[in-house]
Coordinates of C-alpha atoms and ligand atoms in Angstrom, one line a residue:
X1 CA 0.2 -5.7 15.5
X2 CA 2.2 -2.8 14.1
X3 CA 4.4 -0.6 16.2
X4 CA 5.9 2.7 15.0
X5 CA 9.7 2.6 15.2
X6 CA 11.2 5.8 14.1
X7 CA 10.4 8.9 12.1
X8 CA 13.8 9.9 10.7
X9 CA 14.6 13.6 10.5
X10 CA 15.2 13.9 6.7
X11 CA 12.2 16.0 5.7
X12 CA 12.4 15.6 1.9
X13 CA 12.7 11.8 2.3
X14 CA 10.3 11.3 5.2
X15 CA 11.8 8.0 5.9
X16 CA 9.8 5.9 8.3
X17 CA 10.2 2.4 9.6
X18 CA 7.3 0.3 11.0
X19 CA 7.5 -3.2 12.3
X20 CA 5.1 -5.6 10.9
X21 CA 4.2 -8.6 12.9
X22 CA 2.4 -11.5 11.3
X23 CA 2.1 -14.4 13.6
X24 CA 5.6 -15.4 14.6
X25 CA 7.1 -13.3 11.8
X26 CA 8.4 -9.8 12.3
X27 CA 9.9 -7.6 9.7
X28 CA 10.5 -3.9 9.1
X29 CA 8.6 -1.9 6.5
X30 CA 10.4 1.2 5.5
X31 CA 8.8 3.9 3.4
X32 CA 9.4 7.4 2.3
X33 CA 9.5 9.8 -0.7
X34 CA 12.5 9.6 -3.1
X35 CA 14.4 7.5 -0.7
X36 CA 16.5 5.1 -3.0
X37 CA 19.7 6.0 -1.2
X38 CA 18.2 5.1 2.2
X39 CA 17.1 1.8 0.8
X40 CA 20.6 1.1 -0.5
X41 CA 22.1 2.0 3.0
X42 CA 19.8 -0.7 4.5
X43 CA 20.5 -3.3 1.8
X44 CA 24.3 -2.7 2.4
X45 CA 23.9 -4.1 5.9
X46 CA 22.6 -7.5 4.7
X47 CA 26.0 -8.9 3.7
X48 CA 24.6 -10.5 0.5
X49 CA 26.9 -12.4 -1.7
X50 CA 24.5 -12.0 -4.7
X51 CA 21.3 -10.0 -5.3
X52 CA 18.8 -11.8 -7.5
X53 CA 16.5 -9.0 -8.7
X54 CA 13.1 -10.3 -9.9
X55 CA 11.4 -7.6 -11.9
X56 CA 9.5 -6.8 -15.1
X57 CA 10.7 -5.0 -18.2
X58 CA 8.6 -1.9 -17.5
X59 CA 9.7 -1.4 -14.0
X60 CA 13.3 -2.2 -14.9
X61 CA 13.2 0.5 -17.6
X62 CA 11.6 3.1 -15.3
X63 CA 13.3 2.4 -11.9
X64 CA 16.0 -0.1 -12.5
X65 CA 19.0 2.1 -13.2
X66 CA 19.5 3.9 -9.9
X67 CA 18.8 0.8 -7.8
X68 CA 20.9 -1.6 -9.8
X69 CA 23.9 0.9 -10.0
X70 CA 23.8 1.1 -6.2
X71 CA 23.3 -2.7 -5.7
X72 CA 26.3 -3.5 -8.0
X73 CA 28.5 -1.5 -5.6
X74 CA 27.5 -3.9 -2.9
X75 CA 27.6 -7.3 -4.5
X76 CA 27.1 -9.1 -7.9
X77 CA 23.5 -8.7 -9.3
X78 CA 21.5 -11.1 -11.4
X79 CA 18.6 -9.4 -13.0
X80 CA 15.6 -11.7 -13.8
X81 CA 13.2 -9.5 -15.8
X82 CA 10.1 -10.8 -17.6
X83 CA 7.5 -8.9 -19.7
X84 CA 4.8 -7.4 -17.5
X85 CA 1.6 -9.3 -16.8
X86 CA -0.2 -11.9 -14.7
X87 CA 0.6 -14.6 -17.2
X88 CA 4.2 -14.5 -16.0
X89 CA 3.2 -16.0 -12.6
X90 CA 3.7 -19.4 -14.2
X91 CA 5.7 -22.6 -13.5
X92 CA 7.6 -22.0 -16.7
X93 CA 8.9 -18.6 -15.6
X94 CA 9.5 -19.8 -12.0
X95 CA 11.6 -22.7 -13.3
X96 CA 13.7 -20.5 -15.5
X97 CA 14.3 -18.0 -12.7
X98 CA 15.4 -20.7 -10.3
X99 CA 17.8 -22.1 -13.0
X100 CA 19.2 -18.6 -13.7
X101 CA 19.6 -17.8 -10.0
X102 CA 21.6 -21.0 -9.4
X103 CA 23.6 -20.6 -12.6
X104 CA 24.6 -17.1 -11.3
X105 CA 26.0 -18.6 -8.2
X106 CA 23.2 -18.1 -5.7
X107 CA 24.0 -19.4 -2.2
X108 CA 22.2 -19.3 1.2
X109 CA 23.7 -15.8 1.7
X110 CA 22.1 -14.5 -1.5
X111 CA 19.1 -12.1 -1.3
X112 CA 16.2 -12.2 -3.6
X113 CA 14.7 -8.8 -4.3
X114 CA 11.2 -8.4 -5.8
X115 CA 11.2 -5.1 -7.6
X116 CA 7.8 -4.2 -9.1
X117 CA 4.2 -5.0 -8.6
X118 CA 2.5 -8.0 -7.2
X119 CA 3.5 -10.2 -10.1
X120 CA 7.3 -9.9 -9.8
X121 CA 6.8 -9.7 -6.0
X122 CA 5.0 -13.1 -5.9
X123 CA 7.5 -14.7 -8.2
X124 CA 10.4 -13.4 -6.1
X125 CA 8.6 -14.7 -3.0
X126 CA 8.4 -18.3 -4.5
X127 CA 11.9 -18.1 -5.8
X128 CA 13.2 -17.0 -2.4
X129 CA 11.2 -19.7 -0.6
X130 CA 12.5 -22.5 -2.9
X131 CA 16.2 -21.6 -3.2
X132 CA 17.9 -23.7 -0.6
X133 CA 14.6 -24.1 1.2
X134 CA 14.5 -20.4 1.9
X135 CA 16.8 -17.4 1.4
X136 CA 16.3 -13.8 2.4
X137 CA 13.5 -11.9 0.5
X138 CA 13.3 -8.2 0.1
X139 CA 10.3 -6.5 -1.4
X140 CA 10.6 -3.1 -3.2
X141 CA 7.0 -2.7 -4.3
X142 CA 6.3 -0.2 -7.1
X143 CA 2.6 -0.5 -7.5
X144 CA -0.1 0.5 -5.0
X145 CA -1.4 -3.1 -5.0
X146 CA 2.0 -4.4 -4.0
X147 CA 2.9 -1.6 -1.5
X148 CA -0.5 -1.6 0.3
X149 CA -1.5 -5.2 0.0
X150 CA 0.7 -8.0 -1.3
X151 CA 3.9 -7.3 0.6
X152 CA 1.9 -7.2 3.8
X153 CA 1.3 -10.9 3.5
X154 CA 3.5 -14.0 3.8
X155 CA 1.6 -15.6 0.9
X156 CA 3.8 -16.2 -2.1
X157 CA 2.1 -17.9 -5.0
X158 CA 2.0 -18.4 -8.7
X159 CA -0.9 -19.5 -10.9
X160 CA -1.7 -23.0 -12.3
X161 CA -3.5 -23.6 -15.6
X162 CA -6.6 -24.1 -13.5
X163 CA -6.7 -21.0 -11.5
X164 CA -4.9 -18.1 -9.6
X165 CA -2.4 -18.6 -6.8
X166 CA -2.8 -22.3 -6.7
X167 CA 0.9 -23.1 -6.3
X168 CA 2.8 -21.4 -3.5
X169 CA 3.9 -21.2 0.1
X170 CA 4.5 -18.8 3.0
X171 CA 7.6 -16.7 3.5
X172 CA 8.1 -13.6 5.5
X173 CA 10.2 -10.9 3.8
X174 CA 13.4 -9.8 5.5
X175 CA 12.4 -6.2 4.8
X176 CA 10.1 -4.1 2.7
X177 CA 11.1 -0.7 1.1
X178 CA 8.5 1.5 -0.5
X179 CA 9.5 4.7 -2.2
X180 CA 6.2 6.5 -2.9
X181 CA 8.0 8.5 -5.6
X182 CA 8.2 5.3 -7.7
X183 CA 4.4 5.1 -7.7
X184 CA 4.3 8.4 -9.6
X185 CA 5.1 6.7 -12.9
X186 CA 2.1 4.3 -12.5
X187 CA -0.6 4.6 -15.1
X188 CA -3.6 6.1 -13.5
X189 CA -5.5 2.9 -13.9
X190 CA -2.8 0.8 -12.1
X191 CA -2.6 3.3 -9.3
X192 CA -6.3 3.2 -8.7
X193 CA -6.3 -0.6 -9.0
X194 CA -4.2 -0.9 -5.9
X195 CA -6.2 1.7 -4.1
X196 CA -9.3 -0.6 -4.7
X197 CA -7.6 -3.2 -2.4
X198 CA -6.8 -0.4 0.2
X199 CA -10.5 0.6 -0.1
X200 CA -11.5 -3.0 0.5
X201 CA -9.5 -3.0 3.8
X202 CA -11.3 0.2 4.8
X203 CA -14.7 -1.3 4.1
X204 CA -14.1 -4.7 5.6
X205 CA -11.7 -4.0 8.4
X206 CA -11.0 -0.4 9.0
X207 CA -14.1 1.8 8.5
X208 CA -12.6 4.6 10.6
X209 CA -10.5 5.5 7.5
X210 CA -13.6 5.8 5.3
X211 CA -14.5 9.5 5.9
X212 CA -11.0 10.6 4.9
X213 CA -10.9 8.2 2.0
X214 CA -14.3 9.5 0.7
X215 CA -13.1 13.1 1.2
X216 CA -9.8 12.5 -0.7
X217 CA -11.6 10.7 -3.5
X218 CA -14.1 13.5 -3.8
X219 CA -11.3 16.1 -3.9
X220 CA -9.4 14.0 -6.5
X221 CA -6.2 14.2 -4.4
X222 CA -5.7 10.5 -3.7
X223 CA -2.6 10.3 -6.0
X224 CA -0.6 12.9 -4.2
X225 CA 2.5 11.6 -2.3
X226 CA 1.0 12.8 1.0
X227 CA -2.3 11.0 0.4
X228 CA -0.5 7.9 -0.7
X229 CA 1.6 7.9 2.4
X230 CA -1.5 8.3 4.5
X231 CA -3.3 5.4 2.8
X232 CA -0.2 3.3 3.1
X233 CA -0.2 3.8 6.8
X234 CA -3.9 3.0 7.0
X235 CA -3.5 -0.1 4.9
X236 CA -0.6 -1.3 7.1
X237 CA -2.8 -0.7 10.2
X238 CA -5.8 -2.5 8.7
X239 CA -4.0 -5.5 7.3
X240 CA -1.8 -5.9 10.4
X241 CA -4.9 -6.0 12.6
X242 CA -6.2 -9.2 11.0
X243 CA -2.9 -10.9 10.2
X244 CA -1.1 -10.4 13.6
X245 CA -2.5 -13.7 14.9
X246 CA -3.0 -15.4 11.5
X247 CA 0.2 -16.0 9.7
X248 CA -1.4 -18.0 7.0
X249 CA -4.5 -15.9 6.4
X250 CA -6.6 -19.0 7.0
X251 CA -8.5 -17.8 10.0
X252 CA -9.4 -14.2 10.9
X253 CA -7.2 -13.0 8.0
X254 CA -9.7 -14.5 5.6
X255 CA -11.6 -11.2 5.8
X256 CA -8.9 -10.0 3.3
X257 CA -10.7 -12.2 0.8
X258 CA -13.6 -9.7 0.8
X259 CA -14.7 -9.2 -2.8
X260 CA -12.3 -11.9 -4.0
X261 CA -14.7 -14.8 -4.7
X262 CA -16.5 -13.1 -7.5
X263 CA -13.5 -10.8 -8.2
X264 CA -11.1 -13.6 -9.0
X265 CA -13.7 -15.2 -11.2
X266 CA -14.3 -12.0 -13.1
X267 CA -10.6 -11.4 -13.5
X268 CA -10.1 -14.9 -14.9
X269 CA -13.1 -14.9 -17.2
X270 CA -12.0 -11.5 -18.6
X271 CA -8.4 -12.4 -19.0
X272 CA -9.4 -15.5 -21.0
X273 CA -11.2 -13.1 -23.3
X274 CA -8.8 -10.1 -23.4
X275 CA -5.5 -11.3 -21.9
X276 CA -3.4 -8.6 -20.3
X277 CA -5.8 -6.0 -21.6
X278 CA -8.5 -7.2 -19.2
X279 CA -9.6 -5.8 -15.9
X280 CA -6.9 -5.2 -13.3
X281 CA -6.9 -7.3 -10.1
X282 CA -8.0 -4.4 -8.0
X283 CA -10.8 -3.5 -10.4
X284 CA -12.1 -7.0 -10.3
X285 CA -12.0 -7.1 -6.5
X286 CA -13.8 -3.8 -6.3
X287 CA -16.6 -5.3 -8.6
X288 CA -16.6 -8.4 -6.4
X289 CA -17.2 -6.2 -3.3
X290 CA -20.3 -4.7 -5.0
X291 CA -21.6 -8.3 -5.5
X292 CA -20.8 -9.2 -1.9
X293 CA -22.5 -6.1 -0.6
X294 CA -25.6 -6.8 -2.7
X295 CA -25.8 -10.3 -1.2
X296 CA -25.4 -8.9 2.3
X297 CA -28.1 -6.3 1.6
X298 CA -30.5 -9.0 0.3
X299 CA -29.9 -11.0 3.5
X300 CA -30.8 -7.9 5.5
X301 CA -27.3 -7.7 6.9
X302 CA -25.7 -4.5 5.4
X303 CA -27.9 -1.4 5.5
X304 CA -28.9 0.2 2.2
X305 CA -26.7 3.2 3.2
X306 CA -23.6 1.0 3.8
X307 CA -24.2 -0.9 0.5
X308 CA -24.4 2.6 -1.1
X309 CA -21.0 3.5 0.4
X310 CA -19.6 0.5 -1.5
X311 CA -21.0 1.8 -4.8
X312 CA -19.8 5.4 -4.1
X313 CA -16.3 4.3 -3.3
X314 CA -16.0 1.8 -6.2
X315 CA -17.3 4.3 -8.7
X316 CA -15.1 7.1 -7.3
X317 CA -12.1 4.8 -7.7
X318 CA -13.0 4.4 -11.4
X319 CA -13.5 0.7 -11.0
X320 CA -16.1 -1.1 -13.2
X321 CA -19.6 -1.1 -11.8
X322 CA -20.7 -3.6 -14.5
X323 CA -19.2 -6.9 -15.7
X324 CA -16.6 -6.3 -18.5
X325 CA -18.0 -6.3 -22.0
X326 CA -18.3 -9.9 -23.3
X327 CA -18.2 -11.5 -19.8
X328 CA -21.6 -12.8 -18.9
X329 CA -23.1 -13.8 -15.5
X330 CA -22.9 -17.4 -16.6
X331 CA -19.2 -17.0 -17.5
X332 CA -18.6 -15.8 -13.9
X333 CA -20.6 -18.6 -12.4
X334 CA -18.7 -21.2 -14.4
X335 CA -15.4 -20.0 -13.0
X336 CA -16.4 -19.1 -9.5
X337 CA -16.6 -22.7 -8.4
X338 CA -12.8 -22.9 -8.7
X339 CA -12.4 -20.4 -5.9
X340 CA -9.4 -21.0 -3.7
X341 CA -11.5 -20.9 -0.5
X342 CA -12.9 -24.3 -1.3
X343 CA -12.5 -26.7 1.6
X344 CA -12.8 -24.2 4.5
X345 CA -16.5 -25.0 5.1
X346 CA -18.5 -28.2 4.6
X347 CA -20.7 -27.0 1.8
X348 CA -23.7 -28.2 -0.3
X349 CA -22.7 -28.7 -3.9
X350 CA -24.5 -25.5 -5.0
X351 CA -22.8 -23.3 -2.4
X352 CA -19.5 -21.3 -2.1
X353 CA -17.6 -19.9 0.9
X354 CA -17.9 -16.1 1.0
X355 CA -16.7 -13.2 3.1
X356 CA -19.9 -11.2 3.7
X357 CA -20.2 -8.1 5.9
X358 CA -22.9 -7.7 8.6
X359 CA -21.8 -4.2 9.0
X360 CA -18.9 -2.1 7.7
X361 CA -15.8 -3.5 9.3
X362 CA -17.7 -6.5 10.7
X363 CA -17.5 -9.8 8.7
X364 CA -20.3 -12.4 9.2
X365 CA -19.6 -15.8 10.6
X366 CA -17.1 -16.9 13.2
X367 CA -14.4 -14.2 13.8
X368 CA -11.8 -17.1 13.6
X369 CA -13.3 -18.2 10.2
X370 CA -15.2 -15.2 8.7
X371 CA -16.7 -17.2 5.9
X372 CA -20.4 -18.1 5.3
X373 CA -22.0 -20.4 2.7
X374 CA -23.7 -18.5 -0.2
X375 CA -25.6 -20.4 -2.9
X376 CA -24.8 -20.0 -6.6
X377 CA -28.4 -18.7 -7.0
X378 CA -27.7 -15.8 -4.5
X379 CA -24.5 -15.0 -6.5
X380 CA -26.5 -15.1 -9.7
X381 CA -29.2 -12.8 -8.3
X382 CA -26.6 -10.3 -7.0
X383 CA -24.7 -10.3 -10.3
X384 CA -27.9 -9.6 -12.2
X385 CA -28.9 -6.9 -9.7
X386 CA -25.5 -5.1 -10.0
X387 CA -25.7 -5.5 -13.8
X388 CA -29.1 -3.8 -14.0
X389 CA -28.6 -1.0 -11.5
X390 CA -29.5 2.4 -12.9
X391 CA -26.4 4.5 -13.2
X392 CA -26.0 8.1 -12.4
X393 CA -24.8 10.3 -15.4
X394 CA -21.3 10.2 -13.8
X395 CA -21.2 6.4 -14.1
X396 CA -21.8 5.8 -10.4
X397 CA -24.4 3.2 -9.7
X398 CA -27.5 4.0 -7.6
Ligands
NAD1 N1 0.4 -12.2 -1.9 C1 -0.7 -11.6 -1.7 O1 -1.2 -11.7 -0.6 C2 -1.2 -10.8 -2.8 C3 -2.1 -9.7 -2.5 C4 -2.6 -8.9 -3.5 C5 -2.2 -9.2 -4.9 N2 -1.4 -10.2 -5.1 C6 -1.0 -10.5 -6.5 O2 -0.5 -9.3 -7.1 C7 -0.7 -9.3 -8.5 C8 -1.3 -8.0 -8.9 O3 -0.3 -7.0 -8.6 P1 -0.1 -5.7 -9.5 O4 -1.3 -5.1 -9.9 O5 1.0 -4.9 -8.8 O6 0.5 -6.4 -10.9 P2 1.8 -6.2 -11.7 O7 3.0 -6.6 -11.0 O8 1.5 -6.9 -13.0 O9 1.9 -4.6 -12.1 C9 0.9 -4.0 -12.8 C10 1.5 -3.2 -14.0 O10 2.1 -2.1 -13.5 C11 3.4 -1.9 -14.1 N3 4.2 -1.2 -13.1 C12 4.6 -1.6 -11.9 N4 5.2 -0.6 -11.3 C13 5.2 0.5 -12.1 C14 5.6 1.8 -11.9 N5 6.1 2.3 -10.8 N6 5.3 2.7 -12.9 C15 4.7 2.3 -14.1 N7 4.3 1.0 -14.2 C16 4.5 0.1 -13.3 C17 3.8 -3.3 -14.4 O11 4.8 -3.4 -15.3 C18 2.5 -4.0 -14.8 O12 2.3 -3.7 -16.2 C19 -1.7 -10.5 -8.7 O13 -1.0 -11.5 -9.3 C20 -2.2 -10.9 -7.4 O14 -2.5 -12.2 -7.3 C21 -0.9 -11.0 -4.1

């Protein structure tokens, strides 16, 4: 559950604090526009003996100066910056960051700050969870994906050679600070990628936000600070609704995996082909939602109109409505079996656990375990169907 705390009276900063409750955990989420000074005021209250800042080189170059200058006035700072990209969520990088944090003198009073997108955010989460079995973690997300999705989760994970997010744990942040002004430097594609996850939450959990989302998408004003703040609030509300009683996202919170079964497989298959140039996480999830909606439609669950809303929103977000070039239906099917939702349901060998919608905002299955078995044949048929849909001249599928 989320409760609104305060709306501070500094109009240009529009500093807001909300409390996020996920199971037994409870932390403040502060957000505003151009609010670095307010963040530093809050960080000053933490009494840290060292700030370990996990970031990437792009974010460091764009947004590091002001923050690091302010932090250095509070305590020593160890900056752990890696090249951008998903491949950095590895045991090798994790091990090096732990070594560097300890060599810099980290103690139980140190604070790990994840500054950047979901990649440094997840690395920071695992570093904070492992150092002395858990030190304070602060997220300063700089992508829409991180601000609207990953920091609203206790899940902290890195990748194995076998698949995504296979190695990790749960840790609540001490606080989250989002300065929407930092999102302004995001390349359009990254910005929209995060908005795909926000759109996922609207489709699967919070359909009441859909009319405004569709309007803002149609007007092309989704990237304005005001729209981003609106969507941030809606994302917090949507995600909090399903995680309030499900710390581990292993029960009702599994609805957040909507689009992820095929989405993760597409992301992995494409990254094997193109590396960091491949589809973004959000784009892959958006495509995965099209496949999930197509399966629901074929089962007679989602109406054709609701399936159509999926295609409209995904196309308007500029996400792919086809598999990436060079990635075949068979490539996706070969990877999809490694999905990290294995083990939740007792399944036949040719089946996978899927989040499917019966209606917008209503997942199929037990509300405490919103997963249903889907055969690989159904996945194949839906992938083929999405691949062969006739496209509008705008690129939207119909
Ligand atoms: N824990 C969870 O529940 C959860 C949820 C969603 C996603 N994730 C994870 O998050 C990751 C994806 O997140 P992401 O898309 O933020 O990836 P990312 O951290 O790689 O950021 C994407 C790109 O944007 C750049 N960037 C970041 N902020 C910028 C800014 N303000 N201006 C310009 N460029 C900027 C980065 O340098 C990078 O190149 C995945 O690894 C995914 O597994 C985790």
